[in-house]
mmCIF file with all atom_site columns, C-alpha atoms in Angstrom:
data_model
loop_
_atom_site.group_PDB
_atom_site.id
_atom_site.type_symbol
_atom_site.label_atom_id
_atom_site.label_alt_id
_atom_site.label_comp_id
_atom_site.label_asym_id
_atom_site.label_entity_id
_atom_site.label_seq_id
_atom_site.pdbx_PDB_ins_code
_atom_site.Cartn_x
_atom_site.Cartn_y
_atom_site.Cartn_z
_atom_site.occupancy
_atom_site.B_iso_or_equiv
_atom_site.pdbx_formal_charge
_atom_site.auth_seq_id
_atom_site.auth_comp_id
_atom_site.auth_asym_id
_atom_site.auth_atom_id
_atom_site.pdbx_PDB_model_num
ATOM 1   C CA . MET A 1 1   ? 2.117   -2.059  23.227  1.00 58.00 ? 1   MET A CA 1
ATOM 2   C CA . PRO A 1 2   ? 2.070   0.459   20.310  1.00 65.00 ? 2   PRO A CA 1
ATOM 3   C CA . SER A 1 3   ? -1.149  0.728   18.298  1.00 68.00 ? 3   SER A CA 1
ATOM 4   C CA . PRO A 1 4   ? -1.068  -0.925  14.876  1.00 79.00 ? 4   PRO A CA 1
ATOM 5   C CA . ARG A 1 5   ? -0.679  1.448   11.989  1.00 86.00 ? 5   ARG A CA 1
ATOM 6   C CA . SER A 1 6   ? -2.863  1.233   8.897   1.00 93.00 ? 6   SER A CA 1
ATOM 7   C CA . TYR A 1 7   ? -1.465  1.350   5.392   1.00 97.00 ? 7   TYR A CA 1
ATOM 8   C CA . ARG A 1 8   ? -3.645  2.093   2.402   1.00 97.00 ? 8   ARG A CA 1
ATOM 9   C CA . TYR A 1 9   ? -3.135  0.096   -0.823  1.00 98.00 ? 9   TYR A CA 1
ATOM 10  C CA . ARG A 1 10  ? -4.600  -0.075  -4.310  1.00 97.00 ? 10  ARG A CA 1
ATOM 11  C CA . VAL A 1 11  ? -5.011  -2.948  -6.696  1.00 97.00 ? 11  VAL A CA 1
ATOM 12  C CA . VAL A 1 12  ? -4.577  -1.915  -10.355 1.00 97.00 ? 12  VAL A CA 1
ATOM 13  C CA . ASP A 1 13  ? -4.767  -3.865  -13.602 1.00 96.00 ? 13  ASP A CA 1
ATOM 14  C CA . VAL A 1 14  ? -1.763  -3.327  -15.868 1.00 96.00 ? 14  VAL A CA 1
ATOM 15  C CA . PHE A 1 15  ? -1.543  -3.816  -19.591 1.00 93.00 ? 15  PHE A CA 1
ATOM 16  C CA . THR A 1 16  ? -5.307  -3.537  -20.194 1.00 91.00 ? 16  THR A CA 1
ATOM 17  C CA . THR A 1 17  ? -8.074  -1.035  -20.657 1.00 86.00 ? 17  THR A CA 1
ATOM 18  C CA . GLN A 1 18  ? -10.674 -3.290  -19.085 1.00 89.00 ? 18  GLN A CA 1
ATOM 19  C CA . PRO A 1 19  ? -11.289 -3.791  -15.321 1.00 89.00 ? 19  PRO A CA 1
ATOM 20  C CA . LEU A 1 20  ? -10.427 -7.178  -13.910 1.00 93.00 ? 20  LEU A CA 1
ATOM 21  C CA . GLU A 1 21  ? -8.183  -8.039  -16.873 1.00 94.00 ? 21  GLU A CA 1
ATOM 22  C CA . GLY A 1 22  ? -4.452  -7.660  -17.615 1.00 94.00 ? 22  GLY A CA 1
ATOM 23  C CA . ASN A 1 23  ? -1.834  -8.121  -14.850 1.00 95.00 ? 23  ASN A CA 1
ATOM 24  C CA . PRO A 1 24  ? -3.104  -7.296  -11.322 1.00 97.00 ? 24  PRO A CA 1
ATOM 25  C CA . LEU A 1 25  ? -0.809  -5.428  -9.005  1.00 98.00 ? 25  LEU A CA 1
ATOM 26  C CA . ALA A 1 26  ? -1.050  -4.276  -5.384  1.00 98.00 ? 26  ALA A CA 1
ATOM 27  C CA . VAL A 1 27  ? 0.545   -0.884  -4.677  1.00 98.00 ? 27  VAL A CA 1
ATOM 28  C CA . PHE A 1 28  ? 1.105   0.665   -1.266  1.00 98.00 ? 28  PHE A CA 1
ATOM 29  C CA . PRO A 1 29  ? 1.594   4.373   -2.172  1.00 98.00 ? 29  PRO A CA 1
ATOM 30  C CA . GLU A 1 30  ? 2.807   5.400   1.300   1.00 97.00 ? 30  GLU A CA 1
ATOM 31  C CA . ALA A 1 31  ? 4.867   2.549   2.738   1.00 98.00 ? 31  ALA A CA 1
ATOM 32  C CA . SER A 1 32  ? 7.268   4.518   4.887   1.00 95.00 ? 32  SER A CA 1
ATOM 33  C CA . GLY A 1 33  ? 7.801   2.733   8.227   1.00 94.00 ? 33  GLY A CA 1
ATOM 34  C CA . LEU A 1 34  ? 7.472   -0.819  6.881   1.00 97.00 ? 34  LEU A CA 1
ATOM 35  C CA . ASP A 1 35  ? 10.516  -2.955  7.232   1.00 97.00 ? 35  ASP A CA 1
ATOM 36  C CA . ASP A 1 36  ? 11.643  -5.603  4.786   1.00 98.00 ? 36  ASP A CA 1
ATOM 37  C CA . VAL A 1 37  ? 10.236  -8.554  6.801   1.00 98.00 ? 37  VAL A CA 1
ATOM 38  C CA . THR A 1 38  ? 6.842   -6.901  7.016   1.00 97.00 ? 38  THR A CA 1
ATOM 39  C CA . MET A 1 39  ? 6.825   -6.047  3.307   1.00 98.00 ? 39  MET A CA 1
ATOM 40  C CA . GLN A 1 40  ? 7.500   -9.644  2.445   1.00 98.00 ? 40  GLN A CA 1
ATOM 41  C CA . LYS A 1 41  ? 4.767   -10.889 4.792   1.00 98.00 ? 41  LYS A CA 1
ATOM 42  C CA . ILE A 1 42  ? 2.296   -8.431  3.240   1.00 98.00 ? 42  ILE A CA 1
ATOM 43  C CA . ALA A 1 43  ? 3.232   -9.547  -0.269  1.00 98.00 ? 43  ALA A CA 1
ATOM 44  C CA . ARG A 1 44  ? 2.704   -13.139 0.766   1.00 98.00 ? 44  ARG A CA 1
ATOM 45  C CA . GLU A 1 45  ? -0.724  -12.190 2.213   1.00 98.00 ? 45  GLU A CA 1
ATOM 46  C CA . MET A 1 46  ? -1.718  -10.316 -0.964  1.00 98.00 ? 46  MET A CA 1
ATOM 47  C CA . ASN A 1 47  ? -0.643  -13.396 -2.978  1.00 98.00 ? 47  ASN A CA 1
ATOM 48  C CA . LEU A 1 48  ? -0.433  -11.516 -6.256  1.00 98.00 ? 48  LEU A CA 1
ATOM 49  C CA . SER A 1 49  ? 2.503   -12.020 -8.623  1.00 96.00 ? 49  SER A CA 1
ATOM 50  C CA . GLU A 1 50  ? 3.936   -8.765  -7.294  1.00 98.00 ? 50  GLU A CA 1
ATOM 51  C CA . THR A 1 51  ? 3.215   -6.171  -4.634  1.00 98.00 ? 51  THR A CA 1
ATOM 52  C CA . VAL A 1 52  ? 4.846   -2.723  -4.718  1.00 98.00 ? 52  VAL A CA 1
ATOM 53  C CA . PHE A 1 53  ? 5.770   -0.557  -1.766  1.00 98.00 ? 53  PHE A CA 1
ATOM 54  C CA . VAL A 1 54  ? 6.472   3.137   -2.520  1.00 98.00 ? 54  VAL A CA 1
ATOM 55  C CA . VAL A 1 55  ? 9.041   4.640   -0.215  1.00 98.00 ? 55  VAL A CA 1
ATOM 56  C CA . PRO A 1 56  ? 11.024  7.925   -0.185  1.00 97.00 ? 56  PRO A CA 1
ATOM 57  C CA . ALA A 1 57  ? 13.860  7.978   -2.668  1.00 97.00 ? 57  ALA A CA 1
ATOM 58  C CA . THR A 1 58  ? 17.440  8.492   -1.564  1.00 96.00 ? 58  THR A CA 1
ATOM 59  C CA . ARG A 1 59  ? 18.003  11.341  -4.065  1.00 96.00 ? 59  ARG A CA 1
ATOM 60  C CA . ALA A 1 60  ? 15.883  14.386  -4.851  1.00 95.00 ? 60  ALA A CA 1
ATOM 61  C CA . SER A 1 61  ? 16.144  13.683  -8.566  1.00 96.00 ? 61  SER A CA 1
ATOM 62  C CA . PHE A 1 62  ? 14.072  10.524  -8.199  1.00 98.00 ? 62  PHE A CA 1
ATOM 63  C CA . ALA A 1 63  ? 10.295  10.768  -7.967  1.00 98.00 ? 63  ALA A CA 1
ATOM 64  C CA . ALA A 1 64  ? 10.035  7.877   -5.517  1.00 98.00 ? 64  ALA A CA 1
ATOM 65  C CA . GLY A 1 65  ? 11.563  4.669   -4.368  1.00 98.00 ? 65  GLY A CA 1
ATOM 66  C CA . VAL A 1 66  ? 9.940   1.440   -5.386  1.00 98.00 ? 66  VAL A CA 1
ATOM 67  C CA . ARG A 1 67  ? 10.277  -1.926  -3.644  1.00 98.00 ? 67  ARG A CA 1
ATOM 68  C CA . ILE A 1 68  ? 8.919   -4.892  -5.596  1.00 98.00 ? 68  ILE A CA 1
ATOM 69  C CA . PHE A 1 69  ? 8.023   -8.168  -3.818  1.00 98.00 ? 69  PHE A CA 1
ATOM 70  C CA . THR A 1 70  ? 6.610   -11.483 -5.014  1.00 97.00 ? 70  THR A CA 1
ATOM 71  C CA . PRO A 1 71  ? 4.997   -13.729 -2.388  1.00 98.00 ? 71  PRO A CA 1
ATOM 72  C CA . THR A 1 72  ? 8.413   -15.272 -1.743  1.00 97.00 ? 72  THR A CA 1
ATOM 73  C CA . ARG A 1 73  ? 11.155  -12.725 -2.474  1.00 97.00 ? 73  ARG A CA 1
ATOM 74  C CA . GLU A 1 74  ? 12.061  -9.150  -3.449  1.00 97.00 ? 74  GLU A CA 1
ATOM 75  C CA . LEU A 1 75  ? 12.866  -8.360  -7.075  1.00 96.00 ? 75  LEU A CA 1
ATOM 76  C CA . PRO A 1 76  ? 15.406  -5.807  -8.171  1.00 95.00 ? 76  PRO A CA 1
ATOM 77  C CA . PHE A 1 77  ? 13.227  -4.889  -11.148 1.00 96.00 ? 77  PHE A CA 1
ATOM 78  C CA . ALA A 1 78  ? 10.104  -5.975  -12.939 1.00 95.00 ? 78  ALA A CA 1
ATOM 79  C CA . GLY A 1 79  ? 8.133   -4.523  -15.825 1.00 95.00 ? 79  GLY A CA 1
ATOM 80  C CA . HIS A 1 80  ? 4.506   -4.522  -14.927 1.00 95.00 ? 80  HIS A CA 1
ATOM 81  C CA . PRO A 1 81  ? 5.070   -3.420  -11.301 1.00 98.00 ? 81  PRO A CA 1
ATOM 82  C CA . THR A 1 82  ? 7.072   -0.486  -12.608 1.00 98.00 ? 82  THR A CA 1
ATOM 83  C CA . VAL A 1 83  ? 4.322   0.540   -15.015 1.00 97.00 ? 83  VAL A CA 1
ATOM 84  C CA . GLY A 1 84  ? 1.532   0.003   -12.497 1.00 97.00 ? 84  GLY A CA 1
ATOM 85  C CA . SER A 1 85  ? 3.262   1.893   -9.668  1.00 98.00 ? 85  SER A CA 1
ATOM 86  C CA . SER A 1 86  ? 4.010   4.780   -12.075 1.00 97.00 ? 86  SER A CA 1
ATOM 87  C CA . PHE A 1 87  ? 0.323   5.010   -12.862 1.00 96.00 ? 87  PHE A CA 1
ATOM 88  C CA . VAL A 1 88  ? -0.577  5.067   -9.141  1.00 97.00 ? 88  VAL A CA 1
ATOM 89  C CA . LEU A 1 89  ? 2.061   7.765   -8.417  1.00 98.00 ? 89  LEU A CA 1
ATOM 90  C CA . LEU A 1 90  ? 0.460   9.929   -11.152 1.00 95.00 ? 90  LEU A CA 1
ATOM 91  C CA . ASP A 1 91  ? -3.103  9.152   -10.135 1.00 94.00 ? 91  ASP A CA 1
ATOM 92  C CA . GLU A 1 92  ? -2.351  9.926   -6.457  1.00 96.00 ? 92  GLU A CA 1
ATOM 93  C CA . GLY A 1 93  ? -0.582  13.157  -7.334  1.00 95.00 ? 93  GLY A CA 1
ATOM 94  C CA . ILE A 1 94  ? 2.718   12.000  -5.844  1.00 96.00 ? 94  ILE A CA 1
ATOM 95  C CA . VAL A 1 95  ? 4.126   12.751  -9.280  1.00 97.00 ? 95  VAL A CA 1
ATOM 96  C CA . PRO A 1 96  ? 2.540   16.032  -10.331 1.00 95.00 ? 96  PRO A CA 1
ATOM 97  C CA . GLU A 1 97  ? -0.191  15.999  -12.990 1.00 89.00 ? 97  GLU A CA 1
ATOM 98  C CA . GLY A 1 98  ? 1.203   16.730  -16.417 1.00 90.00 ? 98  GLY A CA 1
ATOM 99  C CA . THR A 1 99  ? 4.642   15.292  -15.741 1.00 95.00 ? 99  THR A CA 1
ATOM 100 C CA . LYS A 1 100 ? 5.995   13.756  -18.916 1.00 96.00 ? 100 LYS A CA 1
ATOM 101 C CA . GLN A 1 101 ? 9.195   12.192  -17.566 1.00 98.00 ? 101 GLN A CA 1
ATOM 102 C CA . PHE A 1 102 ? 10.427  11.054  -14.202 1.00 98.00 ? 102 PHE A CA 1
ATOM 103 C CA . VAL A 1 103 ? 12.751  8.480   -12.654 1.00 98.00 ? 103 VAL A CA 1
ATOM 104 C CA . LEU A 1 104 ? 11.978  5.688   -10.149 1.00 98.00 ? 104 LEU A CA 1
ATOM 105 C CA . GLU A 1 105 ? 14.586  4.373   -7.747  1.00 98.00 ? 105 GLU A CA 1
ATOM 106 C CA . GLU A 1 106 ? 14.523  0.552   -7.784  1.00 97.00 ? 106 GLU A CA 1
ATOM 107 C CA . LYS A 1 107 ? 16.920  -2.059  -6.432  1.00 96.00 ? 107 LYS A CA 1
ATOM 108 C CA . VAL A 1 108 ? 18.411  -2.479  -9.900  1.00 95.00 ? 108 VAL A CA 1
ATOM 109 C CA . GLY A 1 109 ? 19.000  1.314   -10.047 1.00 95.00 ? 109 GLY A CA 1
ATOM 110 C CA . PRO A 1 110 ? 17.228  4.288   -11.607 1.00 96.00 ? 110 PRO A CA 1
ATOM 111 C CA . VAL A 1 111 ? 14.481  3.467   -14.106 1.00 97.00 ? 111 VAL A CA 1
ATOM 112 C CA . ALA A 1 112 ? 13.370  6.206   -16.453 1.00 97.00 ? 112 ALA A CA 1
ATOM 113 C CA . ILE A 1 113 ? 9.596   6.669   -17.101 1.00 98.00 ? 113 ILE A CA 1
ATOM 114 C CA . ARG A 1 114 ? 7.943   8.472   -19.978 1.00 97.00 ? 114 ARG A CA 1
ATOM 115 C CA . VAL A 1 115 ? 4.249   9.379   -19.971 1.00 96.00 ? 115 VAL A CA 1
ATOM 116 C CA . GLU A 1 116 ? 1.944   9.889   -22.884 1.00 94.00 ? 116 GLU A CA 1
ATOM 117 C CA . THR A 1 117 ? -1.113  11.633  -21.586 1.00 83.00 ? 117 THR A CA 1
ATOM 118 C CA . GLY A 1 118 ? -4.483  10.122  -22.601 1.00 71.00 ? 118 GLY A CA 1
ATOM 119 C CA . ARG A 1 119 ? -7.341  12.227  -23.966 1.00 65.00 ? 119 ARG A CA 1
ATOM 120 C CA . VAL A 1 120 ? -9.330  13.602  -21.018 1.00 57.00 ? 120 VAL A CA 1
ATOM 121 C CA . GLU A 1 121 ? -12.542 13.931  -23.012 1.00 57.00 ? 121 GLU A CA 1
ATOM 122 C CA . THR A 1 122 ? -12.599 10.234  -23.762 1.00 62.00 ? 122 THR A CA 1
ATOM 123 C CA . GLY A 1 123 ? -11.405 9.132   -20.317 1.00 67.00 ? 123 GLY A CA 1
ATOM 124 C CA . GLU A 1 124 ? -8.250  7.552   -21.684 1.00 78.00 ? 124 GLU A CA 1
ATOM 125 C CA . ARG A 1 125 ? -5.608  6.514   -19.233 1.00 83.00 ? 125 ARG A CA 1
ATOM 126 C CA . PRO A 1 126 ? -2.026  7.680   -19.682 1.00 87.00 ? 126 PRO A CA 1
ATOM 127 C CA . LEU A 1 127 ? 0.287   5.453   -21.665 1.00 92.00 ? 127 LEU A CA 1
ATOM 128 C CA . ILE A 1 128 ? 3.425   4.738   -19.584 1.00 96.00 ? 128 ILE A CA 1
ATOM 129 C CA . TRP A 1 129 ? 6.760   3.696   -21.017 1.00 96.00 ? 129 TRP A CA 1
ATOM 130 C CA . LEU A 1 130 ? 9.813   2.575   -19.151 1.00 96.00 ? 130 LEU A CA 1
ATOM 131 C CA . THR A 1 131 ? 13.417  2.221   -20.136 1.00 94.00 ? 131 THR A CA 1
ATOM 132 C CA . THR A 1 132 ? 14.643  -1.292  -19.396 1.00 91.00 ? 132 THR A CA 1
ATOM 133 C CA . PRO A 1 133 ? 17.825  -1.451  -17.354 1.00 90.00 ? 133 PRO A CA 1
ATOM 134 C CA . PRO A 1 134 ? 20.917  -2.511  -19.295 1.00 90.00 ? 134 PRO A CA 1
ATOM 135 C CA . ILE A 1 135 ? 20.787  -6.139  -20.358 1.00 90.00 ? 135 ILE A CA 1
ATOM 136 C CA . SER A 1 136 ? 23.669  -8.387  -19.326 1.00 92.00 ? 136 SER A CA 1
ATOM 137 C CA . TYR A 1 137 ? 24.517  -11.587 -21.244 1.00 94.00 ? 137 TYR A CA 1
ATOM 138 C CA . GLY A 1 138 ? 25.689  -14.833 -19.752 1.00 94.00 ? 138 GLY A CA 1
ATOM 139 C CA . ARG A 1 139 ? 26.267  -18.478 -20.621 1.00 93.00 ? 139 ARG A CA 1
ATOM 140 C CA . MET A 1 140 ? 24.752  -20.440 -23.504 1.00 95.00 ? 140 MET A CA 1
ATOM 141 C CA . TYR A 1 141 ? 22.562  -23.553 -23.089 1.00 93.00 ? 141 TYR A CA 1
ATOM 142 C CA . ASP A 1 142 ? 22.023  -26.688 -25.092 1.00 93.00 ? 142 ASP A CA 1
ATOM 143 C CA . ARG A 1 143 ? 19.085  -26.234 -27.527 1.00 92.00 ? 143 ARG A CA 1
ATOM 144 C CA . LEU A 1 144 ? 17.913  -29.848 -27.365 1.00 92.00 ? 144 LEU A CA 1
ATOM 145 C CA . ARG A 1 145 ? 17.905  -30.007 -23.609 1.00 90.00 ? 145 ARG A CA 1
ATOM 146 C CA . CYS A 1 146 ? 16.057  -26.683 -23.382 1.00 91.00 ? 146 CYS A CA 1
ATOM 147 C CA . ALA A 1 147 ? 13.465  -28.034 -25.885 1.00 92.00 ? 147 ALA A CA 1
ATOM 148 C CA . GLN A 1 148 ? 13.079  -31.070 -23.640 1.00 89.00 ? 148 GLN A CA 1
ATOM 149 C CA . ALA A 1 149 ? 12.641  -28.879 -20.607 1.00 90.00 ? 149 ALA A CA 1
ATOM 150 C CA . LEU A 1 150 ? 9.818   -26.965 -22.383 1.00 92.00 ? 150 LEU A CA 1
ATOM 151 C CA . GLY A 1 151 ? 8.132   -30.148 -23.655 1.00 91.00 ? 151 GLY A CA 1
ATOM 152 C CA . VAL A 1 152 ? 8.529   -29.107 -27.337 1.00 94.00 ? 152 VAL A CA 1
ATOM 153 C CA . ALA A 1 153 ? 10.334  -30.672 -30.306 1.00 95.00 ? 153 ALA A CA 1
ATOM 154 C CA . ALA A 1 154 ? 13.774  -29.504 -31.364 1.00 94.00 ? 154 ALA A CA 1
ATOM 155 C CA . HIS A 1 155 ? 12.295  -28.122 -34.606 1.00 95.00 ? 155 HIS A CA 1
ATOM 156 C CA . ASP A 1 156 ? 10.025  -25.866 -32.548 1.00 97.00 ? 156 ASP A CA 1
ATOM 157 C CA . LEU A 1 157 ? 13.158  -23.812 -31.561 1.00 96.00 ? 157 LEU A CA 1
ATOM 158 C CA . LEU A 1 158 ? 14.717  -21.298 -33.900 1.00 96.00 ? 158 LEU A CA 1
ATOM 159 C CA . ASP A 1 159 ? 18.362  -21.719 -34.750 1.00 94.00 ? 159 ASP A CA 1
ATOM 160 C CA . ILE A 1 160 ? 19.324  -19.337 -31.970 1.00 94.00 ? 160 ILE A CA 1
ATOM 161 C CA . THR A 1 161 ? 21.251  -20.718 -29.007 1.00 95.00 ? 161 THR A CA 1
ATOM 162 C CA . PRO A 1 162 ? 19.410  -20.335 -25.695 1.00 95.00 ? 162 PRO A CA 1
ATOM 163 C CA . GLN A 1 163 ? 21.183  -17.857 -23.468 1.00 94.00 ? 163 GLN A CA 1
ATOM 164 C CA . TRP A 1 164 ? 21.198  -16.453 -19.954 1.00 94.00 ? 164 TRP A CA 1
ATOM 165 C CA . LEU A 1 165 ? 20.054  -12.805 -19.944 1.00 92.00 ? 165 LEU A CA 1
ATOM 166 C CA . SER A 1 166 ? 19.295  -10.354 -17.204 1.00 92.00 ? 166 SER A CA 1
ATOM 167 C CA . ALA A 1 167 ? 17.798  -6.828  -16.903 1.00 87.00 ? 167 ALA A CA 1
ATOM 168 C CA . GLY A 1 168 ? 17.515  -7.278  -13.176 1.00 85.00 ? 168 GLY A CA 1
ATOM 169 C CA . ASN A 1 169 ? 15.935  -10.726 -13.108 1.00 84.00 ? 169 ASN A CA 1
ATOM 170 C CA . PRO A 1 170 ? 18.101  -13.523 -14.554 1.00 87.00 ? 170 PRO A CA 1
ATOM 171 C CA . THR A 1 171 ? 16.315  -15.439 -17.286 1.00 88.00 ? 171 THR A CA 1
ATOM 172 C CA . ILE A 1 172 ? 17.093  -18.086 -19.933 1.00 89.00 ? 172 ILE A CA 1
ATOM 173 C CA . PHE A 1 173 ? 15.938  -16.739 -23.354 1.00 92.00 ? 173 PHE A CA 1
ATOM 174 C CA . ILE A 1 174 ? 14.706  -19.541 -25.612 1.00 94.00 ? 174 ILE A CA 1
ATOM 175 C CA . ALA A 1 175 ? 13.498  -18.463 -29.093 1.00 95.00 ? 175 ALA A CA 1
ATOM 176 C CA . LEU A 1 176 ? 10.570  -20.513 -30.401 1.00 96.00 ? 176 LEU A CA 1
ATOM 177 C CA . ALA A 1 177 ? 9.492   -20.655 -34.010 1.00 95.00 ? 177 ALA A CA 1
ATOM 178 C CA . ASP A 1 178 ? 5.836   -19.663 -33.817 1.00 95.00 ? 178 ASP A CA 1
ATOM 179 C CA . LYS A 1 179 ? 2.758   -19.041 -31.681 1.00 93.00 ? 179 LYS A CA 1
ATOM 180 C CA . ARG A 1 180 ? 1.820   -22.755 -31.708 1.00 95.00 ? 180 ARG A CA 1
ATOM 181 C CA . ALA A 1 181 ? 5.157   -23.696 -30.199 1.00 95.00 ? 181 ALA A CA 1
ATOM 182 C CA . VAL A 1 182 ? 4.814   -21.014 -27.496 1.00 93.00 ? 182 VAL A CA 1
ATOM 183 C CA . ASP A 1 183 ? 1.243   -22.081 -26.686 1.00 93.00 ? 183 ASP A CA 1
ATOM 184 C CA . SER A 1 184 ? 2.300   -25.752 -26.375 1.00 93.00 ? 184 SER A CA 1
ATOM 185 C CA . ALA A 1 185 ? 5.348   -25.141 -24.226 1.00 92.00 ? 185 ALA A CA 1
ATOM 186 C CA . TRP A 1 186 ? 5.062   -26.444 -20.634 1.00 89.00 ? 186 TRP A CA 1
ATOM 187 C CA . LEU A 1 187 ? 7.895   -26.007 -18.222 1.00 81.00 ? 187 LEU A CA 1
ATOM 188 C CA . ASP A 1 188 ? 9.232   -29.342 -16.916 1.00 72.00 ? 188 ASP A CA 1
ATOM 189 C CA . SER A 1 189 ? 11.054  -28.406 -13.719 1.00 65.00 ? 189 SER A CA 1
ATOM 190 C CA . HIS A 1 190 ? 12.877  -31.696 -13.607 1.00 63.00 ? 190 HIS A CA 1
ATOM 191 C CA . GLY A 1 191 ? 13.976  -31.382 -17.256 1.00 56.00 ? 191 GLY A CA 1
ATOM 192 C CA . LEU A 1 192 ? 15.036  -27.826 -16.579 1.00 57.00 ? 192 LEU A CA 1
ATOM 193 C CA . SER A 1 193 ? 17.150  -28.831 -13.631 1.00 56.00 ? 193 SER A CA 1
ATOM 194 C CA . ILE A 1 194 ? 19.065  -31.461 -15.639 1.00 44.00 ? 194 ILE A CA 1
ATOM 195 C CA . GLY A 1 195 ? 19.114  -29.496 -18.864 1.00 52.00 ? 195 GLY A CA 1
ATOM 196 C CA . CYS A 1 196 ? 19.419  -25.808 -18.165 1.00 50.00 ? 196 CYS A CA 1
ATOM 197 C CA . SER A 1 197 ? 20.151  -25.571 -14.482 1.00 49.00 ? 197 SER A CA 1
ATOM 198 C CA . HIS A 1 198 ? 18.276  -22.296 -14.103 1.00 47.00 ? 198 HIS A CA 1
ATOM 199 C CA . PRO A 1 199 ? 15.052  -21.417 -12.285 1.00 47.00 ? 199 PRO A CA 1
ATOM 200 C CA . SER A 1 200 ? 13.523  -18.961 -14.767 1.00 57.00 ? 200 SER A CA 1
ATOM 201 C CA . THR A 1 201 ? 12.732  -19.287 -18.427 1.00 54.00 ? 201 THR A CA 1
ATOM 202 C CA . ALA A 1 202 ? 11.213  -16.961 -20.999 1.00 56.00 ? 202 ALA A CA 1
ATOM 203 C CA . CYS A 1 203 ? 9.835   -17.977 -24.368 1.00 51.00 ? 203 CYS A CA 1
ATOM 204 C CA . ARG A 1 204 ? 9.541   -15.478 -27.153 1.00 51.00 ? 204 ARG A CA 1
ATOM 205 C CA . ARG A 1 205 ? 7.882   -16.019 -30.492 1.00 46.00 ? 205 ARG A CA 1
ATOM 206 C CA . THR A 1 206 ? 9.768   -14.685 -33.484 1.00 42.00 ? 206 THR A CA 1
ATOM 207 C CA . ARG A 1 207 ? 9.560   -15.120 -37.202 1.00 40.00 ? 207 ARG A CA 1
ATOM 208 C CA . PRO A 1 208 ? 11.833  -17.733 -38.744 1.00 38.00 ? 208 PRO A CA 1
ATOM 209 C CA . ARG A 1 209 ? 15.361  -16.452 -39.406 1.00 35.00 ? 209 ARG A CA 1
ATOM 210 C CA . GLU A 1 210 ? 14.685  -13.347 -37.334 1.00 36.00 ? 210 GLU A CA 1
ATOM 211 C CA . ALA A 1 211 ? 17.188  -12.559 -34.613 1.00 34.00 ? 211 ALA A CA 1
ATOM 212 C CA . PRO A 1 212 ? 15.642  -11.486 -31.338 1.00 34.00 ? 212 PRO A CA 1
ATOM 213 C CA . ARG A 1 213 ? 15.721  -7.750  -30.705 1.00 33.00 ? 213 ARG A CA 1
ATOM 214 C CA . ASP A 1 214 ? 13.509  -6.774  -27.801 1.00 33.00 ? 214 ASP A CA 1
ATOM 215 C CA . LEU A 1 215 ? 14.528  -8.989  -24.945 1.00 32.00 ? 215 LEU A CA 1
ATOM 216 C CA . TRP A 1 216 ? 12.230  -8.777  -21.916 1.00 33.00 ? 216 TRP A CA 1
ATOM 217 C CA . PRO A 1 217 ? 12.545  -10.987 -18.830 1.00 35.00 ? 217 PRO A CA 1
ATOM 218 C CA . PRO A 1 218 ? 9.304   -11.962 -17.086 1.00 37.00 ? 218 PRO A CA 1
ATOM 219 C CA . SER A 1 219 ? 8.391   -10.283 -13.868 1.00 38.00 ? 219 SER A CA 1
#
């Protein structure tokens, strides 16, 4: 029986400057040799919103391949895992120090990364930007039923028709009027099944009469 192989991993906090805050992410920086089934089992064992496995890219122009798993399935793309794994690649030296731009290979396709270097003397971390994959637009949904599914009143929604959007992860975009409406929203899975017929919903707060510009599906 072959000896078990050990794989090193790191847990990083994304979208924060404080330890133990932000969005936690597990990253396996050297995941070559792990098959899909094992990756999924590890992600389930880690039980974080996402776990990333860094693998060799299929093209020399890509810095690395990135596989993103939730505890239940693989994602073609997600924002905070892309940012977090980019930080680990830089911190581990897999992407050379001082690199300002590079490309990751994800299931959705190539994802461009841009790095703003933090000030060394103050211990600042680099600021990492990604280019969202192209957004595709799908069917529209009934505003009143989507309001019901979120447990909010119809007047809590802006006069923007809810719509299916995807930048790798299909999402229903529902524009709410203000922070209070967003904070009070609570997903009713039964209401969603009869009203929107879609498993994933994103709420975005906008100012009244403002059309949504930066559309970002949840990871």
